[in-house]
PDB file of C-alpha atoms in Angstrom:
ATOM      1  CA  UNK A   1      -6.314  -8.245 -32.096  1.00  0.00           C
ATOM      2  CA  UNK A   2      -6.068  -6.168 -29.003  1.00  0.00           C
ATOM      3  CA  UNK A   3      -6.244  -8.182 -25.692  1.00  0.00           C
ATOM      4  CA  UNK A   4      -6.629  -6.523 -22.065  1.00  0.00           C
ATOM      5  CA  UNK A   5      -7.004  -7.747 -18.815  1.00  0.00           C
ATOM      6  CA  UNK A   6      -8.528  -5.955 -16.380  1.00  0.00           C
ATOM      7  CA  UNK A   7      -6.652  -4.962 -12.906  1.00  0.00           C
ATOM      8  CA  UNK A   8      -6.711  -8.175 -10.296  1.00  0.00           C
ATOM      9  CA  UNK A   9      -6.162  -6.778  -6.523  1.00  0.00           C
ATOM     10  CA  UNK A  10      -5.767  -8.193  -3.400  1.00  0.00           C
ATOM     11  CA  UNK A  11      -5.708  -6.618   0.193  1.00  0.00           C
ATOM     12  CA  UNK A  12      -4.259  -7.622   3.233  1.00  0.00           C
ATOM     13  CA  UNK A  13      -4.599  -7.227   6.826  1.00  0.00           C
ATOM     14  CA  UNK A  14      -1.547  -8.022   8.796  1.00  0.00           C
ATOM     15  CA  UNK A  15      -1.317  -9.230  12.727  1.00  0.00           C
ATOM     16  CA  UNK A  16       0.858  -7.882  15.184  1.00  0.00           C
ATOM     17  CA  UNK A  17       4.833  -9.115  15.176  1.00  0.00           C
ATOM     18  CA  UNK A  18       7.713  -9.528  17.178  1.00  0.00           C
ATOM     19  CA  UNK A  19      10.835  -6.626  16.929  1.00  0.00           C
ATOM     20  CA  UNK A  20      14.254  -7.631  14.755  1.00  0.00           C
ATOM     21  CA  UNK A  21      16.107  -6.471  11.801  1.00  0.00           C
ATOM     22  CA  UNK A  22      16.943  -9.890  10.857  1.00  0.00           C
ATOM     23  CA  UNK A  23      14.423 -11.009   8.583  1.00  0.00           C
ATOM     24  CA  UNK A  24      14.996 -14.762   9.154  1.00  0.00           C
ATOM     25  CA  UNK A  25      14.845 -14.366  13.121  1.00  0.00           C
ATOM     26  CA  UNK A  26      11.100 -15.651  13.576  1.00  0.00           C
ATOM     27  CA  UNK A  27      10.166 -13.131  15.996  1.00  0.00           C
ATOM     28  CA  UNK A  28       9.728 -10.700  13.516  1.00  0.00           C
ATOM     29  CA  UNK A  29       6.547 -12.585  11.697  1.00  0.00           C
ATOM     30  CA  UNK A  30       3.632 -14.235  13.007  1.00  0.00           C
ATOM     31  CA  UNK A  31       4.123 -17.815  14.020  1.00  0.00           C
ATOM     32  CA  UNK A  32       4.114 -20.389  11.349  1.00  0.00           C
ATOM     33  CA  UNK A  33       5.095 -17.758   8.593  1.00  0.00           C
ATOM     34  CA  UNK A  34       8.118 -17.345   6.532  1.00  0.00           C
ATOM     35  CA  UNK A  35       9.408 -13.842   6.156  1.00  0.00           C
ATOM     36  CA  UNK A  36       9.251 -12.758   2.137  1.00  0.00           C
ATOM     37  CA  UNK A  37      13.236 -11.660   2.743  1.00  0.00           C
ATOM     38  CA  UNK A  38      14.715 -14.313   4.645  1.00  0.00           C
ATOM     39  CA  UNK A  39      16.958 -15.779   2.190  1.00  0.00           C
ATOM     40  CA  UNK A  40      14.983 -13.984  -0.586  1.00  0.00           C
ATOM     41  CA  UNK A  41      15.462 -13.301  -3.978  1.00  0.00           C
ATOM     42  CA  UNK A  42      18.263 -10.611  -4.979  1.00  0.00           C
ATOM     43  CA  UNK A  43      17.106 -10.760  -8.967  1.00  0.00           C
ATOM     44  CA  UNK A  44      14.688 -12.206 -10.618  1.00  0.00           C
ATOM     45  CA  UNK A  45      14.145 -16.263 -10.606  1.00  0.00           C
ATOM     46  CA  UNK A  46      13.755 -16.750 -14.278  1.00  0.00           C
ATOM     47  CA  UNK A  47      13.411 -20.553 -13.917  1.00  0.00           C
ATOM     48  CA  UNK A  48       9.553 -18.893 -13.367  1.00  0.00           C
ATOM     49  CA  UNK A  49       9.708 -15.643 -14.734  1.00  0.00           C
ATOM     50  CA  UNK A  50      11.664 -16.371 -17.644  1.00  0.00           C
ATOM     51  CA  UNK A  51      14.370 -15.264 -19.825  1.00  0.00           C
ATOM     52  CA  UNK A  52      13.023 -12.232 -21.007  1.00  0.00           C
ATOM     53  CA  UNK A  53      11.417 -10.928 -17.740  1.00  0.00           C
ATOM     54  CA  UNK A  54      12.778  -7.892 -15.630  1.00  0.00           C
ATOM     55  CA  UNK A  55      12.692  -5.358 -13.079  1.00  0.00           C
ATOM     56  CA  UNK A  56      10.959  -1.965 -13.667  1.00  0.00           C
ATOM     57  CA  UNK A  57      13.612   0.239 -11.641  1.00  0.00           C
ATOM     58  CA  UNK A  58      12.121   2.253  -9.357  1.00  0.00           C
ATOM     59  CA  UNK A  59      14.132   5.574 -10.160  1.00  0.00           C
ATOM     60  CA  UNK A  60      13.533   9.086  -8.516  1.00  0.00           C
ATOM     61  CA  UNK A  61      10.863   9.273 -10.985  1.00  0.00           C
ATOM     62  CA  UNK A  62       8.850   6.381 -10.434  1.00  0.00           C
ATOM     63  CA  UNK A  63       9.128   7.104  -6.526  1.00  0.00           C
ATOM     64  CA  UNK A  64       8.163  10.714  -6.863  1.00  0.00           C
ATOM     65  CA  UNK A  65       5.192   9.222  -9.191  1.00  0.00           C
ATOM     66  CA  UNK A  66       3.792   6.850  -6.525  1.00  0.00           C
ATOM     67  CA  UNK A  67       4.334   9.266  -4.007  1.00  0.00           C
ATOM     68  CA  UNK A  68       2.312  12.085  -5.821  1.00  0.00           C
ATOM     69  CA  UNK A  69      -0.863   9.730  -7.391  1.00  0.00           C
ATOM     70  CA  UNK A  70      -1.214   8.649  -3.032  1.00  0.00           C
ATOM     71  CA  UNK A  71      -0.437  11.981  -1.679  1.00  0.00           C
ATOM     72  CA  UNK A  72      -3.055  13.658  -4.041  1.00  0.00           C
ATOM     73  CA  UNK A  73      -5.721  10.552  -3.197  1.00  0.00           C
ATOM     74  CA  UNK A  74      -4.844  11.139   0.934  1.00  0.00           C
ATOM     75  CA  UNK A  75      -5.248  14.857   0.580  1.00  0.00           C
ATOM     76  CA  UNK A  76      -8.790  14.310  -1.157  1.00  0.00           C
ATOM     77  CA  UNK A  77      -9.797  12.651   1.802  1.00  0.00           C
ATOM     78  CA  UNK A  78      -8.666  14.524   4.146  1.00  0.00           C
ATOM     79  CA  UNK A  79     -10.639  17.325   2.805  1.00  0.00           C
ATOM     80  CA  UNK A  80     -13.692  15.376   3.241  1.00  0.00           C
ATOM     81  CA  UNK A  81     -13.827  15.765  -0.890  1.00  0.00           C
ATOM     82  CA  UNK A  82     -14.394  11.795  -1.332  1.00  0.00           C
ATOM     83  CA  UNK A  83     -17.679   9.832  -0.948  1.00  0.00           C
ATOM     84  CA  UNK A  84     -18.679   6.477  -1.581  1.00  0.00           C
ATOM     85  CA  UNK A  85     -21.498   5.040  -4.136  1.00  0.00           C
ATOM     86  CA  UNK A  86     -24.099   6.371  -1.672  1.00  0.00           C
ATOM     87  CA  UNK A  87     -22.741   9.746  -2.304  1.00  0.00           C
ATOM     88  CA  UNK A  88     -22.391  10.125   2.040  1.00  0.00           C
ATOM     89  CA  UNK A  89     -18.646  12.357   1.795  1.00  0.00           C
ATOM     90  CA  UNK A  90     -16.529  10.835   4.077  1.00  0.00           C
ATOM     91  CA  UNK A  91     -15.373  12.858   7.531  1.00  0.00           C
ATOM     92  CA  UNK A  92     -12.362  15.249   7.254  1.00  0.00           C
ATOM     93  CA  UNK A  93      -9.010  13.576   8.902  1.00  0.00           C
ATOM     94  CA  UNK A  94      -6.927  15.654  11.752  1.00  0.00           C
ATOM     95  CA  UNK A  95      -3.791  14.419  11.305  1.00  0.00           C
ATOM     96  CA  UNK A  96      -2.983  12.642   8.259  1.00  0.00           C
ATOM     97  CA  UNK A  97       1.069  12.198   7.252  1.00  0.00           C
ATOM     98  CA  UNK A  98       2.189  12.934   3.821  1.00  0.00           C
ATOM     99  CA  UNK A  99       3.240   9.578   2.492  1.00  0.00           C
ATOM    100  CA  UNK A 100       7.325   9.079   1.926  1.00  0.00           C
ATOM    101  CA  UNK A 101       9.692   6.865   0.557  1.00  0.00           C
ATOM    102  CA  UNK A 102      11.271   3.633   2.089  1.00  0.00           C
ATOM    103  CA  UNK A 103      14.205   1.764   0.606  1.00  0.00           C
ATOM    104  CA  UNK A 104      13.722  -0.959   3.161  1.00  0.00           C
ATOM    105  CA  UNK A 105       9.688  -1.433   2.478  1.00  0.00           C
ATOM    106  CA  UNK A 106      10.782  -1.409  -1.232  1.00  0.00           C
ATOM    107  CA  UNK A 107      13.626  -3.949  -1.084  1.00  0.00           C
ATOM    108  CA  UNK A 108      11.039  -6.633   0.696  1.00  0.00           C
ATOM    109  CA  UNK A 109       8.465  -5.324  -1.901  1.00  0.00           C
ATOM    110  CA  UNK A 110      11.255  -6.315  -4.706  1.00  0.00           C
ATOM    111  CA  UNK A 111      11.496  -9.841  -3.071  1.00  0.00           C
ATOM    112  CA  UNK A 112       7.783 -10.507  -3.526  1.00  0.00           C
ATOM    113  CA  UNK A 113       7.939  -9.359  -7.186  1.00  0.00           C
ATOM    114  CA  UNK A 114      10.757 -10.831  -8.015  1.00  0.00           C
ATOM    115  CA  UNK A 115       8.786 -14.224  -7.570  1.00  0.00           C
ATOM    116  CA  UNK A 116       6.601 -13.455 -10.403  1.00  0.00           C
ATOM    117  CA  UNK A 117       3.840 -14.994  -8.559  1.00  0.00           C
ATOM    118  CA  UNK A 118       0.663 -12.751  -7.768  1.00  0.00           C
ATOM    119  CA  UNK A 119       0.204 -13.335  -4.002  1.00  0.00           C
ATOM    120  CA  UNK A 120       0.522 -11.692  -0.649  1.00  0.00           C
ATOM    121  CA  UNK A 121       4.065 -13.140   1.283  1.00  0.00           C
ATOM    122  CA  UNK A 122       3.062 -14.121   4.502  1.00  0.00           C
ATOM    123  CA  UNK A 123       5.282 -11.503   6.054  1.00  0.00           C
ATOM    124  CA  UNK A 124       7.057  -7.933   5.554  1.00  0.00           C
ATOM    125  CA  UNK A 125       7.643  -6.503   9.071  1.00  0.00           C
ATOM    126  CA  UNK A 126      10.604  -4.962   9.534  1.00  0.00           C
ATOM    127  CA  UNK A 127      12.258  -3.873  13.141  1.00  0.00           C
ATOM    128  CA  UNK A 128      10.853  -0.291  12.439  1.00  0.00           C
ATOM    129  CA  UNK A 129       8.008  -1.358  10.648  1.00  0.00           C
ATOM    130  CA  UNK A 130       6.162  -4.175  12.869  1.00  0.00           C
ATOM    131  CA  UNK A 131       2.645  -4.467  11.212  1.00  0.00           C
ATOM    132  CA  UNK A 132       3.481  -3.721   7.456  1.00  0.00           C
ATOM    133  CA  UNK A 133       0.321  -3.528   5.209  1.00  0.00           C
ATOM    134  CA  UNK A 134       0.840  -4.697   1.553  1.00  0.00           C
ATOM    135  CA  UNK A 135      -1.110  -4.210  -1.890  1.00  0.00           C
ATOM    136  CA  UNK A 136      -0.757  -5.820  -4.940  1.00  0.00           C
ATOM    137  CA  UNK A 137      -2.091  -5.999  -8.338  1.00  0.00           C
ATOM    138  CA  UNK A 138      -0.718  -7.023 -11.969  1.00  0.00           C
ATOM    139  CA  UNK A 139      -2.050  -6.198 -15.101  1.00  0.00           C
ATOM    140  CA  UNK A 140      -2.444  -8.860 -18.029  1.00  0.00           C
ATOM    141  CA  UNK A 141      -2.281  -7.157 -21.770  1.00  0.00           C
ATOM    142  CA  UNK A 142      -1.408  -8.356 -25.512  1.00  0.00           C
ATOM    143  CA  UNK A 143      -1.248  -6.392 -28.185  1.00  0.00           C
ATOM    144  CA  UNK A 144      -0.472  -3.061 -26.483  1.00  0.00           C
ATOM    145  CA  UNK A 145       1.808  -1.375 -24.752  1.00  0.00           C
ATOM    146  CA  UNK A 146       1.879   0.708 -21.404  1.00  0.00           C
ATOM    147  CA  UNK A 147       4.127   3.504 -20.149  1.00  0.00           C
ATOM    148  CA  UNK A 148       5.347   3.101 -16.409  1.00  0.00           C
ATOM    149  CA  UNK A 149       3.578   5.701 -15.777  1.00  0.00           C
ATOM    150  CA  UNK A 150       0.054   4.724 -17.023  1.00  0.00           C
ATOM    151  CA  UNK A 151       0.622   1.380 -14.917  1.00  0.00           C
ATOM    152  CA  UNK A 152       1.250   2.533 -11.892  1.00  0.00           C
ATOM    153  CA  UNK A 153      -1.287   5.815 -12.236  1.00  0.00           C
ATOM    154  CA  UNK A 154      -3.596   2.679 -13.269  1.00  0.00           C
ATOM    155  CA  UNK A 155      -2.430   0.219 -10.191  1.00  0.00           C
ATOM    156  CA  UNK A 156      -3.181   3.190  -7.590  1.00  0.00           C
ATOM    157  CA  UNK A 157      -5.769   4.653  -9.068  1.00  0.00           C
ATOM    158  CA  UNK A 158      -7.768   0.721  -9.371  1.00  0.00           C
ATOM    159  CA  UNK A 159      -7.169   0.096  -4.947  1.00  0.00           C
ATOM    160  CA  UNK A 160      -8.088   4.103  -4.393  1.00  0.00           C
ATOM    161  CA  UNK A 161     -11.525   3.433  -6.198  1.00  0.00           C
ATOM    162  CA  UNK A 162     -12.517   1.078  -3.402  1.00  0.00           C
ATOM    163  CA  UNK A 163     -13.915   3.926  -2.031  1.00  0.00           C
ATOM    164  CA  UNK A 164     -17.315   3.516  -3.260  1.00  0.00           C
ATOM    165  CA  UNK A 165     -17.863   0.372  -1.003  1.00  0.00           C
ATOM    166  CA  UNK A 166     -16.538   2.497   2.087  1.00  0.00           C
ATOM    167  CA  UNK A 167     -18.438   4.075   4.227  1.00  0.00           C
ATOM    168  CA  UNK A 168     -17.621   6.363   7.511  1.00  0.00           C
ATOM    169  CA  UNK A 169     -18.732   3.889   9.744  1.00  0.00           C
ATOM    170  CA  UNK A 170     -15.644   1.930   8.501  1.00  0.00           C
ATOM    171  CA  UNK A 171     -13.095   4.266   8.741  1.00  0.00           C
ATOM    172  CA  UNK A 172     -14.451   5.216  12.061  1.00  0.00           C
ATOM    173  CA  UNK A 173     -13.561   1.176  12.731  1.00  0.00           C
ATOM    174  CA  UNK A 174     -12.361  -1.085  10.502  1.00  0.00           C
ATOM    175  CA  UNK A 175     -14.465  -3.941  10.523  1.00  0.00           C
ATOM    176  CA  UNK A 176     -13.454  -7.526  12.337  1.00  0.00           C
ATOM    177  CA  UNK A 177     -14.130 -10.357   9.714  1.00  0.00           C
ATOM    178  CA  UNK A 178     -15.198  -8.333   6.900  1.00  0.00           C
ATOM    179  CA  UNK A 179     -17.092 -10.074   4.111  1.00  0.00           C
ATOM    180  CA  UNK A 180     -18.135  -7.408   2.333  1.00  0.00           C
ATOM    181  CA  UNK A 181     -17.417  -5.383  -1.639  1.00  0.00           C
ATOM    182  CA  UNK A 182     -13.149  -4.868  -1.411  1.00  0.00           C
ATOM    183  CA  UNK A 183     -12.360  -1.850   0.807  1.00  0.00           C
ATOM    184  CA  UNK A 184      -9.032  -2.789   1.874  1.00  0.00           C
ATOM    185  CA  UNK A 185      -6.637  -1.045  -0.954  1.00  0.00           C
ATOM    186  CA  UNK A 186      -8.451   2.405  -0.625  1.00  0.00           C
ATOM    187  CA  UNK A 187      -7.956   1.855   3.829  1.00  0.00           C
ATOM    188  CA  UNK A 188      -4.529   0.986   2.982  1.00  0.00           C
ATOM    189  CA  UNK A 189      -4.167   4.403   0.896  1.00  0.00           C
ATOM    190  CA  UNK A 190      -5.573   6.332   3.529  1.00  0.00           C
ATOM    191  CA  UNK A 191      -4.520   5.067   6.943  1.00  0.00           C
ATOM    192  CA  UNK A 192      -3.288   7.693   8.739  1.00  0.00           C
ATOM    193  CA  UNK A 193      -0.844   5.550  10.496  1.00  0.00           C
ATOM    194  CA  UNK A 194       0.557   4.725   7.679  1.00  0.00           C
ATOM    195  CA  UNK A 195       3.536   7.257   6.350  1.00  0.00           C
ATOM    196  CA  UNK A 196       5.874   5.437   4.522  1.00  0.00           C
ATOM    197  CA  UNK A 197       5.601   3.011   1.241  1.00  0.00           C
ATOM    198  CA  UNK A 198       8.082   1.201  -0.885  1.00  0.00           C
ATOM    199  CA  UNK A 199       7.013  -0.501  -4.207  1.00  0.00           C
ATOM    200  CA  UNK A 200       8.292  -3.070  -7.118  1.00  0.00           C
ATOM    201  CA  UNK A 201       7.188  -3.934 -10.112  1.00  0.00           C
ATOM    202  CA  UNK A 202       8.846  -7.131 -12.650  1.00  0.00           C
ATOM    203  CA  UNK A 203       7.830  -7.071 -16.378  1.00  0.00           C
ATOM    204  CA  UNK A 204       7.096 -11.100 -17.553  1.00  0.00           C
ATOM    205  CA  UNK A 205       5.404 -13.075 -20.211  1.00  0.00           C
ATOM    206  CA  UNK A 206       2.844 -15.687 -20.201  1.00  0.00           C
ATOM    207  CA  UNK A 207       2.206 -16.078 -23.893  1.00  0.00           C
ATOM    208  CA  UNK A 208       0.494 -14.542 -25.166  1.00  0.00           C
ATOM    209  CA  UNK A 209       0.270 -11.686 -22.892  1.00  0.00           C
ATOM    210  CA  UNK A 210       2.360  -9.415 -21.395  1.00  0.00           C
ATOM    211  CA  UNK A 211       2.226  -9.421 -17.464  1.00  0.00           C
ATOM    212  CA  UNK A 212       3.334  -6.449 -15.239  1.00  0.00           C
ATOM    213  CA  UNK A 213       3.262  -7.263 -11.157  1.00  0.00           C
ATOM    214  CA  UNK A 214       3.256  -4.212  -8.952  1.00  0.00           C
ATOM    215  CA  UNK A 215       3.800  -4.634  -5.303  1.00  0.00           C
ATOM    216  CA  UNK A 216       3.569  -1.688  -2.566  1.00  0.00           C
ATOM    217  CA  UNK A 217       4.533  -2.282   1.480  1.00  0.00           C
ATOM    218  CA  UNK A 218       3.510  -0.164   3.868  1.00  0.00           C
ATOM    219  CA  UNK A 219       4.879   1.096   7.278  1.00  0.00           C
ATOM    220  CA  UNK A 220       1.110   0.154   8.651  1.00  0.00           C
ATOM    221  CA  UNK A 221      -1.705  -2.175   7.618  1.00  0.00           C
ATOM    222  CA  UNK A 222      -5.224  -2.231   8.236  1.00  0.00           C
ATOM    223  CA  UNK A 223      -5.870  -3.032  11.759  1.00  0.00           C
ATOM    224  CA  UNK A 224      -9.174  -4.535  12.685  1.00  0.00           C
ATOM    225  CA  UNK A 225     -11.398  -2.577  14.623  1.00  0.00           C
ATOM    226  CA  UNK A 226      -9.480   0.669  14.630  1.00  0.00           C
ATOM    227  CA  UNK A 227     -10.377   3.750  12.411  1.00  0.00           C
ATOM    228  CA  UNK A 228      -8.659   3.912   9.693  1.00  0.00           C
ATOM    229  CA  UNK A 229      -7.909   7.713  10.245  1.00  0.00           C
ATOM    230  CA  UNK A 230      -9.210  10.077  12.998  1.00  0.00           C
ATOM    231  CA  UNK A 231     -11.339  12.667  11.832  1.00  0.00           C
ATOM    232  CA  UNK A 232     -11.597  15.980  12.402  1.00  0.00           C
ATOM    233  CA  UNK A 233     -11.196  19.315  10.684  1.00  0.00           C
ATOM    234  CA  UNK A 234      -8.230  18.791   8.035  1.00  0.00           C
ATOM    235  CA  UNK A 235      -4.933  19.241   9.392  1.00  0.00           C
ATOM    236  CA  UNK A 236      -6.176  20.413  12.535  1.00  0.00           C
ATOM    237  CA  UNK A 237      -4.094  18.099  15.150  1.00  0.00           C
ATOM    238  CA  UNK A 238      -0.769  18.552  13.111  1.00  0.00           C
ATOM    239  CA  UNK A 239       1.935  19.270  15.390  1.00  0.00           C
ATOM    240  CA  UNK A 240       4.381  20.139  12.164  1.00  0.00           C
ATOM    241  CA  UNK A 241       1.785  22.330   9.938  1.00  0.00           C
ATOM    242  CA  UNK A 242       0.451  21.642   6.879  1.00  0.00           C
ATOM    243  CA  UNK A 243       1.452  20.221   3.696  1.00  0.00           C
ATOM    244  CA  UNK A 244       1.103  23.310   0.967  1.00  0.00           C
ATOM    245  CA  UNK A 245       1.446  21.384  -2.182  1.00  0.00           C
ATOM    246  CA  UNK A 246      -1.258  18.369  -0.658  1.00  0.00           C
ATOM    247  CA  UNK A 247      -3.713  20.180   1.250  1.00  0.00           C
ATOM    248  CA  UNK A 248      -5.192  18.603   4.342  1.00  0.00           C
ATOM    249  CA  UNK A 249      -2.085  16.858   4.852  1.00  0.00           C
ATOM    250  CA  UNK A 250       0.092  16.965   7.894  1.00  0.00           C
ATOM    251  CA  UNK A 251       3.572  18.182   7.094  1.00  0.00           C
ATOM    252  CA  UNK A 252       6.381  15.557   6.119  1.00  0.00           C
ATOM    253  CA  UNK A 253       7.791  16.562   9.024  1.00  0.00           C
ATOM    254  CA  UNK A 254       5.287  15.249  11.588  1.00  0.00           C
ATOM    255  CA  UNK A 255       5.924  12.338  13.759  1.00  0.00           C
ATOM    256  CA  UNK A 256       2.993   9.780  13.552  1.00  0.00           C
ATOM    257  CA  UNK A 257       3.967   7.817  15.594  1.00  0.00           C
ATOM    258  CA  UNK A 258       3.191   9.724  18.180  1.00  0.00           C
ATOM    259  CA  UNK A 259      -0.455   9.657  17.436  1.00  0.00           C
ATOM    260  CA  UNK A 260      -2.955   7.848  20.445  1.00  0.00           C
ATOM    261  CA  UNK A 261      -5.677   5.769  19.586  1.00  0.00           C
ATOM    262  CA  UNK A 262      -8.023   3.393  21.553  1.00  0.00           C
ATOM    263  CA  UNK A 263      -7.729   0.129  19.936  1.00  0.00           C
ATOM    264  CA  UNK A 264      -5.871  -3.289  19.717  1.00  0.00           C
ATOM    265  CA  UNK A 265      -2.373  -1.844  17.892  1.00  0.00           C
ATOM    266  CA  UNK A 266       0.711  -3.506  18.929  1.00  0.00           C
ATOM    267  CA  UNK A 267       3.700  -1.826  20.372  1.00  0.00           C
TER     268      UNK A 267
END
């Protein structure tokens, strides 16, 4: 018999943190919290995970994968092509990065998987990136098998669909104590202050089934009441051009961080 699980996600909004590269200096995480790579795991504990479990590398192709599935989802919104279940298409964005790699974000990603534990660490700020965001999800299946590729397509695919329960009064500010249908994958996705992600994903059984746990870090989070991205006609407030192969979608050359907003964001 064929057994699947759906998708379980979980979003998270961090709070501002201190500036240090050494992940057990406690400046660098919000007080009372642990960062996820102070003293954290270098391979897999199998005393949870088990003998058999392992570490889906993330290769050139894998990266170029995650990178593609959330540039192609950022560019759709950019070019005001996505709405939500109320069919209201959400405002262009101005200035929205095309989404790189980071070895760093992916390493602290690893340390999470690694646990083979489904849960948000408490922290995963780095000295260059001081309010990381996080998603996570893991997939439970028996009796089948998935290709990398159809998991993480899958994984990205599952937070980007959020987007129904959006709406541009959100993005315009994202809300303060938010109780509402899960929006904060698909913000995550989109942020426009976010450019960089890193990502990890550990193969393990729980007999019967099969269990693959897929983490993602990003070099921003959701910040309460500021917009998730600024709108405006697509591309229009680029100071590097625009992406050709993702269309709306501020060259990978543009600096971010030198984008102003009104809002509580930390320095």
């Amino acid at each position: 018999m064929k057994t699947i699980i759906s998708f379980t996600l979980v979003a998270l909004v961090a709070v501002c943190s201190g500036q240090t590269a050494n992940y057990c200096d406690s400046s660098l995480c919000p007080p009372k919290t642990t960062h996820i790579a102070c003293n954290g795991l270098k391979t897999i504990d199998t005393q949870v995970c088990g003998a058999g479990a392992f570490e889906v590398a993330m290769n050139s192709t894998n990266q170029e994968l995650i990178l593609h599935v959330h540039n192609q989802l950022r560019s759709k919104v950019a070019t005001g092509q996505q709405a939500n279940r109320a069919a209201a298409k959400f405002n262009q964005a101005s200035r929205m990065g095309t989404l790189q790699w980071d070895a760093e974000l992916a390493s602290i990603a690893a340390a999470n998987a690694r646990r083979c534990v489904y849960g948000h660490d408490q922290c995963r700020n780095t000295a260059v990136y001081k309010m990381a965001g996080q998603n996570i999800a893991i997939k439970m299946y028996y009796g089948k098998t998935f290709t990398d590729n159809q998991l993480i397509t899958g994984f990205i695919n599952d937070w980007y669909n959020e987007a129904e329960n959006a709406t541009i009064a959100i993005l315009a500010g994202y809300p303060k104590s938010y109780t509402g249908p899960a929006i904060g994958h698909f913000t995550q996705i989109v942020s426009d202050r976010t450019t960089k992600v890193g990502c990890a994903m550990v193969s393990f059984i729980r007999s019967p089934f099969t269990q693959k746990y897929f983490v993602c870090n990003y070099g921003f989070t959701n910040l309460q009441e500021s917009p998730v991205y600024v709108s405006g006609t697509a591309c229009s407030k680029c100071t590097s051009g625009c992406n050709s192969k993702y269309p709306g979608l501020c060259n990978v050359a543009e600096n971010i961080k030198n984008v102003s907003y009104s809002g509580k964001f930390c320095n």
